[in-house]
Coordinates of C-alpha atoms in Angstrom, one line a residue:
X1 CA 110.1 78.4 129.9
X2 CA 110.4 81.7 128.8
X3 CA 113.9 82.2 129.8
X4 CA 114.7 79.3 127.8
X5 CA 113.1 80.4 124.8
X6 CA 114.7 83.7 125.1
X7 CA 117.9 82.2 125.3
X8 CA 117.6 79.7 122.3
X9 CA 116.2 82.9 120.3
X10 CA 120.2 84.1 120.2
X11 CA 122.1 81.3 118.3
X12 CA 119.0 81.5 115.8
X13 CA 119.7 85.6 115.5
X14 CA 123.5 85.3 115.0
X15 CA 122.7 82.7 112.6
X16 CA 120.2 85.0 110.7
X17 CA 123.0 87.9 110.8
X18 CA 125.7 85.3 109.5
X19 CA 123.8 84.3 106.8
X20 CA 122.5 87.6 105.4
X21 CA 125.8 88.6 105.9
X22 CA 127.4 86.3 103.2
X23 CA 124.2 86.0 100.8
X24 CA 124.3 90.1 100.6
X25 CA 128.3 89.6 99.8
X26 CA 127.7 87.2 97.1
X27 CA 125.6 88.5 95.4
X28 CA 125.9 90.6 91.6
X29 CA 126.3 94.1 92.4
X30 CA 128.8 96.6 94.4
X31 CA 128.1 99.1 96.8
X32 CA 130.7 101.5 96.0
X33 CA 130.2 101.3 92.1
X34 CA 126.9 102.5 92.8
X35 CA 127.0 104.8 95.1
X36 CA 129.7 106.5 93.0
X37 CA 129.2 108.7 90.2
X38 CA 129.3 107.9 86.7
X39 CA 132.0 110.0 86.0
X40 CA 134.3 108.4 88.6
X41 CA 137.3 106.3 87.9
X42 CA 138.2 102.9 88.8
X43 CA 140.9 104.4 91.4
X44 CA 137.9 106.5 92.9
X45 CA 135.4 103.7 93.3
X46 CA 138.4 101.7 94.8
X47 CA 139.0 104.6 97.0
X48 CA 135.5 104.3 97.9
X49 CA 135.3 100.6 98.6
X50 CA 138.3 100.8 100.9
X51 CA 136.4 103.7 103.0
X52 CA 133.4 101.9 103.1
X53 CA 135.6 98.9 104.7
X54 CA 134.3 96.6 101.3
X55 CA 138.0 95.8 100.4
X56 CA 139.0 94.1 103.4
X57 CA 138.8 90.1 103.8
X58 CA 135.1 88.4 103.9
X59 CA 135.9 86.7 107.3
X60 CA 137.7 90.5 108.7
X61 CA 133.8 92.1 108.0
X62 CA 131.8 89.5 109.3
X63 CA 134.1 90.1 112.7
X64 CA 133.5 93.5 112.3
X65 CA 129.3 93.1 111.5
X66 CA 128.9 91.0 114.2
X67 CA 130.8 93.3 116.9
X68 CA 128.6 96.1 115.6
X69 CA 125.6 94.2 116.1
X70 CA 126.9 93.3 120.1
X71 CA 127.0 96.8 120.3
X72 CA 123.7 97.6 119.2
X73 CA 124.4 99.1 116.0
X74 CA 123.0 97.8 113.3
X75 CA 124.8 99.7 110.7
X76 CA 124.2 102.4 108.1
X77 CA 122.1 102.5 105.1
X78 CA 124.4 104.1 102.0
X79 CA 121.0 105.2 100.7
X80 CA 119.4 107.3 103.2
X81 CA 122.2 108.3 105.2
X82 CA 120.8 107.1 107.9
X83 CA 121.2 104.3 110.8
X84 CA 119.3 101.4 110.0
X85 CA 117.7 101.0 113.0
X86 CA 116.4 104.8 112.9
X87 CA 114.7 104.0 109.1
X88 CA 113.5 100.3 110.6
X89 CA 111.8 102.0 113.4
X90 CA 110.6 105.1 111.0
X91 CA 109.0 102.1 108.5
X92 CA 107.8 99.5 110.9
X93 CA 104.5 100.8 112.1
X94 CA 103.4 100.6 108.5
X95 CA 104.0 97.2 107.7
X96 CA 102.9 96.0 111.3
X97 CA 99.6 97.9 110.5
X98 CA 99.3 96.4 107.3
X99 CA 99.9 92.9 108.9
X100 CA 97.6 93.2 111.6
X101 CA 94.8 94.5 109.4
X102 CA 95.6 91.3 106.7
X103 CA 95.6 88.8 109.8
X104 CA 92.4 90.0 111.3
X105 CA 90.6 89.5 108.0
X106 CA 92.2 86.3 107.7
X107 CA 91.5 85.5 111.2
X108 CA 87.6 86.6 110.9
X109 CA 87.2 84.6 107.8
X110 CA 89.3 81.0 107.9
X111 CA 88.3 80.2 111.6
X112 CA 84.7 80.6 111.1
X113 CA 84.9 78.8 107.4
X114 CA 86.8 76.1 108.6
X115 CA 84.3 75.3 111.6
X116 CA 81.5 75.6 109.3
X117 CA 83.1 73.2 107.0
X118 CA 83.3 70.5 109.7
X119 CA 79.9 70.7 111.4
X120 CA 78.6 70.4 108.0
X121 CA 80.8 68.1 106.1
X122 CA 79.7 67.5 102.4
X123 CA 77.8 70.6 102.4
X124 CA 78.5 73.7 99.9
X125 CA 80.4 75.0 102.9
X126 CA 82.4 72.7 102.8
X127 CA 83.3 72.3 99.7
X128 CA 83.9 76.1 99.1
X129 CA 86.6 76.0 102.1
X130 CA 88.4 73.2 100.3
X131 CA 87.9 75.1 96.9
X132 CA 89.2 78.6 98.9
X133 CA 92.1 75.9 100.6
X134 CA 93.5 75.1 97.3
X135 CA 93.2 77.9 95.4
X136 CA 94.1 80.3 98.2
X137 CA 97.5 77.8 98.2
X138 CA 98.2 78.0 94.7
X139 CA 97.6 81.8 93.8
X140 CA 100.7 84.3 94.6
X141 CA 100.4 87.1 96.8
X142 CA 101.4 89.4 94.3
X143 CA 99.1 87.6 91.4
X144 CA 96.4 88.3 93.8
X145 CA 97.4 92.0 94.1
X146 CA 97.6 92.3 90.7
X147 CA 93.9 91.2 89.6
X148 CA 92.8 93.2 92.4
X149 CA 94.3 96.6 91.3
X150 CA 92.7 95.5 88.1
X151 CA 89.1 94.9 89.2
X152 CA 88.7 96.9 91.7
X153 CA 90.9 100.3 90.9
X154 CA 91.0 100.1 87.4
X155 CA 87.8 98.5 86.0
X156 CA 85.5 99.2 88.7
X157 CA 87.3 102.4 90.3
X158 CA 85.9 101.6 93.8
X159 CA 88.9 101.3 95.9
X160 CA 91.8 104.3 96.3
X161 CA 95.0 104.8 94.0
X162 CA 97.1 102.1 95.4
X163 CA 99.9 104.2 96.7
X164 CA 101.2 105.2 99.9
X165 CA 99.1 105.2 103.2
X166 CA 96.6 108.0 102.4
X167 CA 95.9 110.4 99.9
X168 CA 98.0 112.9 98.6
X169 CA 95.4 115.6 99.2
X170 CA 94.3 114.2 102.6
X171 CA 96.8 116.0 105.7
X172 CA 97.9 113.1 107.9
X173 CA 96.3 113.1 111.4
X174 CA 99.9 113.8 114.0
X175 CA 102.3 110.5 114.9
X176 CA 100.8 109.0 118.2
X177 CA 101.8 105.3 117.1
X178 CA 102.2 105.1 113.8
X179 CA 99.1 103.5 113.1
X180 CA 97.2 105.8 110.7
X181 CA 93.8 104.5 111.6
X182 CA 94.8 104.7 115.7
X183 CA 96.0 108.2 115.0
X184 CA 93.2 109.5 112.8
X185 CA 90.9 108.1 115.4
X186 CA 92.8 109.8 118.7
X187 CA 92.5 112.9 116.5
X188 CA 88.7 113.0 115.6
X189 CA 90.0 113.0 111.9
X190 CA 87.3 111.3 109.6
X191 CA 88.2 112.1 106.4
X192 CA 92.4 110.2 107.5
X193 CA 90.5 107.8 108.7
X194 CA 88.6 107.0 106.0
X195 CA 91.0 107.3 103.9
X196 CA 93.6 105.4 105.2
X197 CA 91.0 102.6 105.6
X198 CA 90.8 102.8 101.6
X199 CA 94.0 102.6 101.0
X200 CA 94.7 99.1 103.4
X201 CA 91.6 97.3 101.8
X202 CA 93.4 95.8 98.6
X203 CA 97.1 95.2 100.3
X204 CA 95.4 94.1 103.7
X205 CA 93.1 91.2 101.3
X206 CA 96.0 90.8 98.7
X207 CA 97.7 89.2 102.0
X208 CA 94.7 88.2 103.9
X209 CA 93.4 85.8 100.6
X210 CA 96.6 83.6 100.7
X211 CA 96.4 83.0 105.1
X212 CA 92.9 82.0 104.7
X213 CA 93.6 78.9 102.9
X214 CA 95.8 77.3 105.8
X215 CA 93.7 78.8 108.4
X216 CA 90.6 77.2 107.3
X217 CA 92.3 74.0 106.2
X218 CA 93.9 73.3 109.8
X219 CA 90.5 75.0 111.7
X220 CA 88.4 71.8 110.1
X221 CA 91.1 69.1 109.9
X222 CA 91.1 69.7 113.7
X223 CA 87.4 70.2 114.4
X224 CA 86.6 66.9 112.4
X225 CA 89.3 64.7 114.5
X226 CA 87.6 66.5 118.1
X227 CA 84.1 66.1 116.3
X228 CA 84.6 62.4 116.3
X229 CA 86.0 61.9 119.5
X230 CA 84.7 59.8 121.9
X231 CA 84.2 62.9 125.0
X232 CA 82.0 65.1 122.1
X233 CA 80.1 61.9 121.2
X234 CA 79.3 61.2 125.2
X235 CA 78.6 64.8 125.2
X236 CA 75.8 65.1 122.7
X237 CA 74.3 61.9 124.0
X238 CA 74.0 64.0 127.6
X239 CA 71.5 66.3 125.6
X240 CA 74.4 69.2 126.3
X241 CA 73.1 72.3 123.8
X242 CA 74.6 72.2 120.6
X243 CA 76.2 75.4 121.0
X244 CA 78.0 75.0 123.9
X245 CA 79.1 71.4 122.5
X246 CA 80.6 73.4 119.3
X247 CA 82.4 76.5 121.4
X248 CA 83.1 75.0 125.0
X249 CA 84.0 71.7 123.8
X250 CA 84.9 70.9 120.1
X251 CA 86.6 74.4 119.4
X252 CA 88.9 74.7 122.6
X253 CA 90.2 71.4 122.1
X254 CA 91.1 71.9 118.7
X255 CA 92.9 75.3 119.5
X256 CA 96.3 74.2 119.5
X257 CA 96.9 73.3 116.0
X258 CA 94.9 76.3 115.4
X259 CA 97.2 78.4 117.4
X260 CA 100.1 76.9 115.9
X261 CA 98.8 78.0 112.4
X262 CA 98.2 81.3 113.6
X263 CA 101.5 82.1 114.5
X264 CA 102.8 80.9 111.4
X265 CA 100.7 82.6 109.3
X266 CA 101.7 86.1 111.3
X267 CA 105.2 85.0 110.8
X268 CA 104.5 84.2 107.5
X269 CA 103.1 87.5 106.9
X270 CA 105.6 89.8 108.1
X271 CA 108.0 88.5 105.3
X272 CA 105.9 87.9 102.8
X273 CA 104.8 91.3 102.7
X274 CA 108.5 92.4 101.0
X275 CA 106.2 92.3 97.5
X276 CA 102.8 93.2 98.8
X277 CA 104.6 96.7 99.7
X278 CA 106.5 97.0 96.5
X279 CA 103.4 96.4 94.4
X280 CA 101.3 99.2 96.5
X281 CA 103.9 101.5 97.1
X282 CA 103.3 100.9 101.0
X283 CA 106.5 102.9 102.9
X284 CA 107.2 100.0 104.9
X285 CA 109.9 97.9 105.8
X286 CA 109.8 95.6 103.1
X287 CA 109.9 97.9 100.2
X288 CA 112.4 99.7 102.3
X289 CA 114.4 96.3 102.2
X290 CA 113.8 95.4 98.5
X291 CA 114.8 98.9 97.6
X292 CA 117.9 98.5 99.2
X293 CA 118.8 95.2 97.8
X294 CA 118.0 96.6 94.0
X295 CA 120.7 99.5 95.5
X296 CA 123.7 96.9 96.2
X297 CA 123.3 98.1 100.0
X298 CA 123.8 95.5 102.0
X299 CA 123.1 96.7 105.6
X300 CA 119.3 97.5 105.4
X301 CA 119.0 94.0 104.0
X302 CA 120.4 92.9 106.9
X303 CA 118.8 95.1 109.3
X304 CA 115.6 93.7 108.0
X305 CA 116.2 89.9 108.2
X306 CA 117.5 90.2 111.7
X307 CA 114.2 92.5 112.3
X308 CA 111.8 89.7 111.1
X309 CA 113.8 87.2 112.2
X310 CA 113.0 88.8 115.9
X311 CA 109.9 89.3 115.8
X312 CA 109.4 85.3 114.2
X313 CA 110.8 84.5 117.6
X314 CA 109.0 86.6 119.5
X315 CA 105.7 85.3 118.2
X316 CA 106.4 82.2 118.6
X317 CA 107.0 82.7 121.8
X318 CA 103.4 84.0 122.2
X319 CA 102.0 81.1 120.5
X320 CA 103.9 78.7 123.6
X321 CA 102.3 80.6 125.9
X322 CA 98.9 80.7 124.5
X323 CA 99.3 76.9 123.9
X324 CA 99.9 76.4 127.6
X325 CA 96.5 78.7 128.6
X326 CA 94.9 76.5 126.1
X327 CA 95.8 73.4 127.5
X328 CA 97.4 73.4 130.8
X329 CA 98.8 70.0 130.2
X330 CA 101.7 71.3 128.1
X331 CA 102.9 73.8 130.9
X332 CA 103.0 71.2 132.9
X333 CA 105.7 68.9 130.7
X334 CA 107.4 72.0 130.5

């Protein structure tokens, strides 16, 4: 099963790098008129286009892209100077640290909200998780972000400047994995620690407020249906405690949707956090990617879909194979 997923991963990538491809060639803006000067002349700027390969035929460059990517090059950002994969790499423990901090407050709040709301349906709990649901669905990320900054930085001045990782006056704690929070604690560093724990708080719930809603929607859609089943009913009439009723019973059997929301909501969250980063100044890959698409340079922008597109695949993955722990039955029609 693996080996198949694996395998059906690739037409998916090359379909990711075709299509980026052509949307970053259509459109407004070009590469060469802004990387040269303002002083240059139209023959200059065409002299530049033709060394940047930009003057050859659409379906000659895509040829070209595509043999680059066989080859494991991924291109070079006209920005930095540098190989996209080196500033990808360089970027991407930020936003994965600012992802995985936003899903684990998501994950510690929706599951346990959406159970509640279906043991005790009708309740104030309940209706607070469909409240959270639909507001949580309706509310932008960066609207979210926004009224944050607002209450909480500006009006309240309890959280940190939002921008960058940690303070300007704070020395970072050395690179171990690019985690700031991992390194500061390998180091014995408090005061990084602390302070990069300030500065995830309003990015980490700006993204972990919109994944709640699903997360508790889906959690108590599926504990209702198991909830009413006939198995929980025989159970509870064979004086079983309650507790293990609700945990061994109820909630593993209504894990798979669960799971299945999960891994779209990580998914979800690694793309969606292109304007999270942009609004907090976060040096991750999606500012890195924005940044490059306000700069007409195409191959970051790539280097970032086929990125996220990758790791989509790979967690998906994941989810199949938690799916089939969770109920053996599907690794068996597999």
């Amino acid at each position: 099963m693996i080996v198949r997923r694996l395998l059906a991963t690739v037409p998916i990538l090359i379909g990711a790098a075709v299509f980026t491809f052509f949307l970053t060639r259509v459109l407004p803006g070009d590469a060469a008129s802004f990387l040269a000067s303002g002083q240059a002349t139209p023959a200059e700027v065409a002299q530049l286009r033709q060394s940047l390969g930009l003057d050859r035929p659409l379906p000659e460059q895509l040829l070209h892209y595509l043999a680059q990517l066989a080859r494991g090059d991924w291109g070079r950002s006209f920005t930095t100077g540098q190989a996209v994969t080196a500033d990808l790499l360089q970027r991407l423990p930020a936003s994965l640290e600012l992802t995985f901090f936003a899903f684990g407050l998501a994950l510690a709040t929706g599951i346990p909200l959406g159970v509640a709301a279906a043991t005790r349906p009708g309740s104030w709990i309940d209706h607070l998780c469909r409240a959270i649901g639909t507001a949580g669905s309706c509310a932008p990320t960066f609207v979210v972000g926004l009224l944050l900054i607002y209450a909480f930085y500006f009006l309240l001045g309890w959280a940190a400047e939002p921008i960058g990782r940690i303070d300007a006056l704070v020395a970072p704690p050395p690179t171990r994995s690019g985690f700031l929070l991992v390194d500061a604690l390998l180091a014995g560093d408090g005061a990084a620690w602390r302070s990069a724990l300030s500065h995830l708080l309003l990015p980490g719930l700006s993204m972990a407020l919109f994944s709640v809603a699903p997360l508790a929607r889906i959690t108590r859609s599926a504990m209702l249906a198991v909830l009413a089943s006939d198995f929980m009913r025989s159970a509870r009439a064979l004086g079983l405690p309650r507790r293990r009723v609700l945990f061994g019973y109820a909630l593993r059997n209504a894990l798979l949707p669960v799971l299945t929301t999960l891994g779209m909501v990580f998914s979800y969250m690694l793309g969606a956090n292109v304007v999270v980063e942009k609004l907090f100044a976060w040096p991750g890959i999606g500012s890195y990617a924005l940044d490059a698409l306000m700069a007409s340079d195409p191959a970051p922008v790539q280097g970032f879909v086929l990125l996220v597109a990758t790791l989509f695949a790979l967690v998906n993955l994941l989810v199949d194979l938690a799916g089939a722990a969770a109920d053996p039955r599907l690794s068996a029609a597999r």
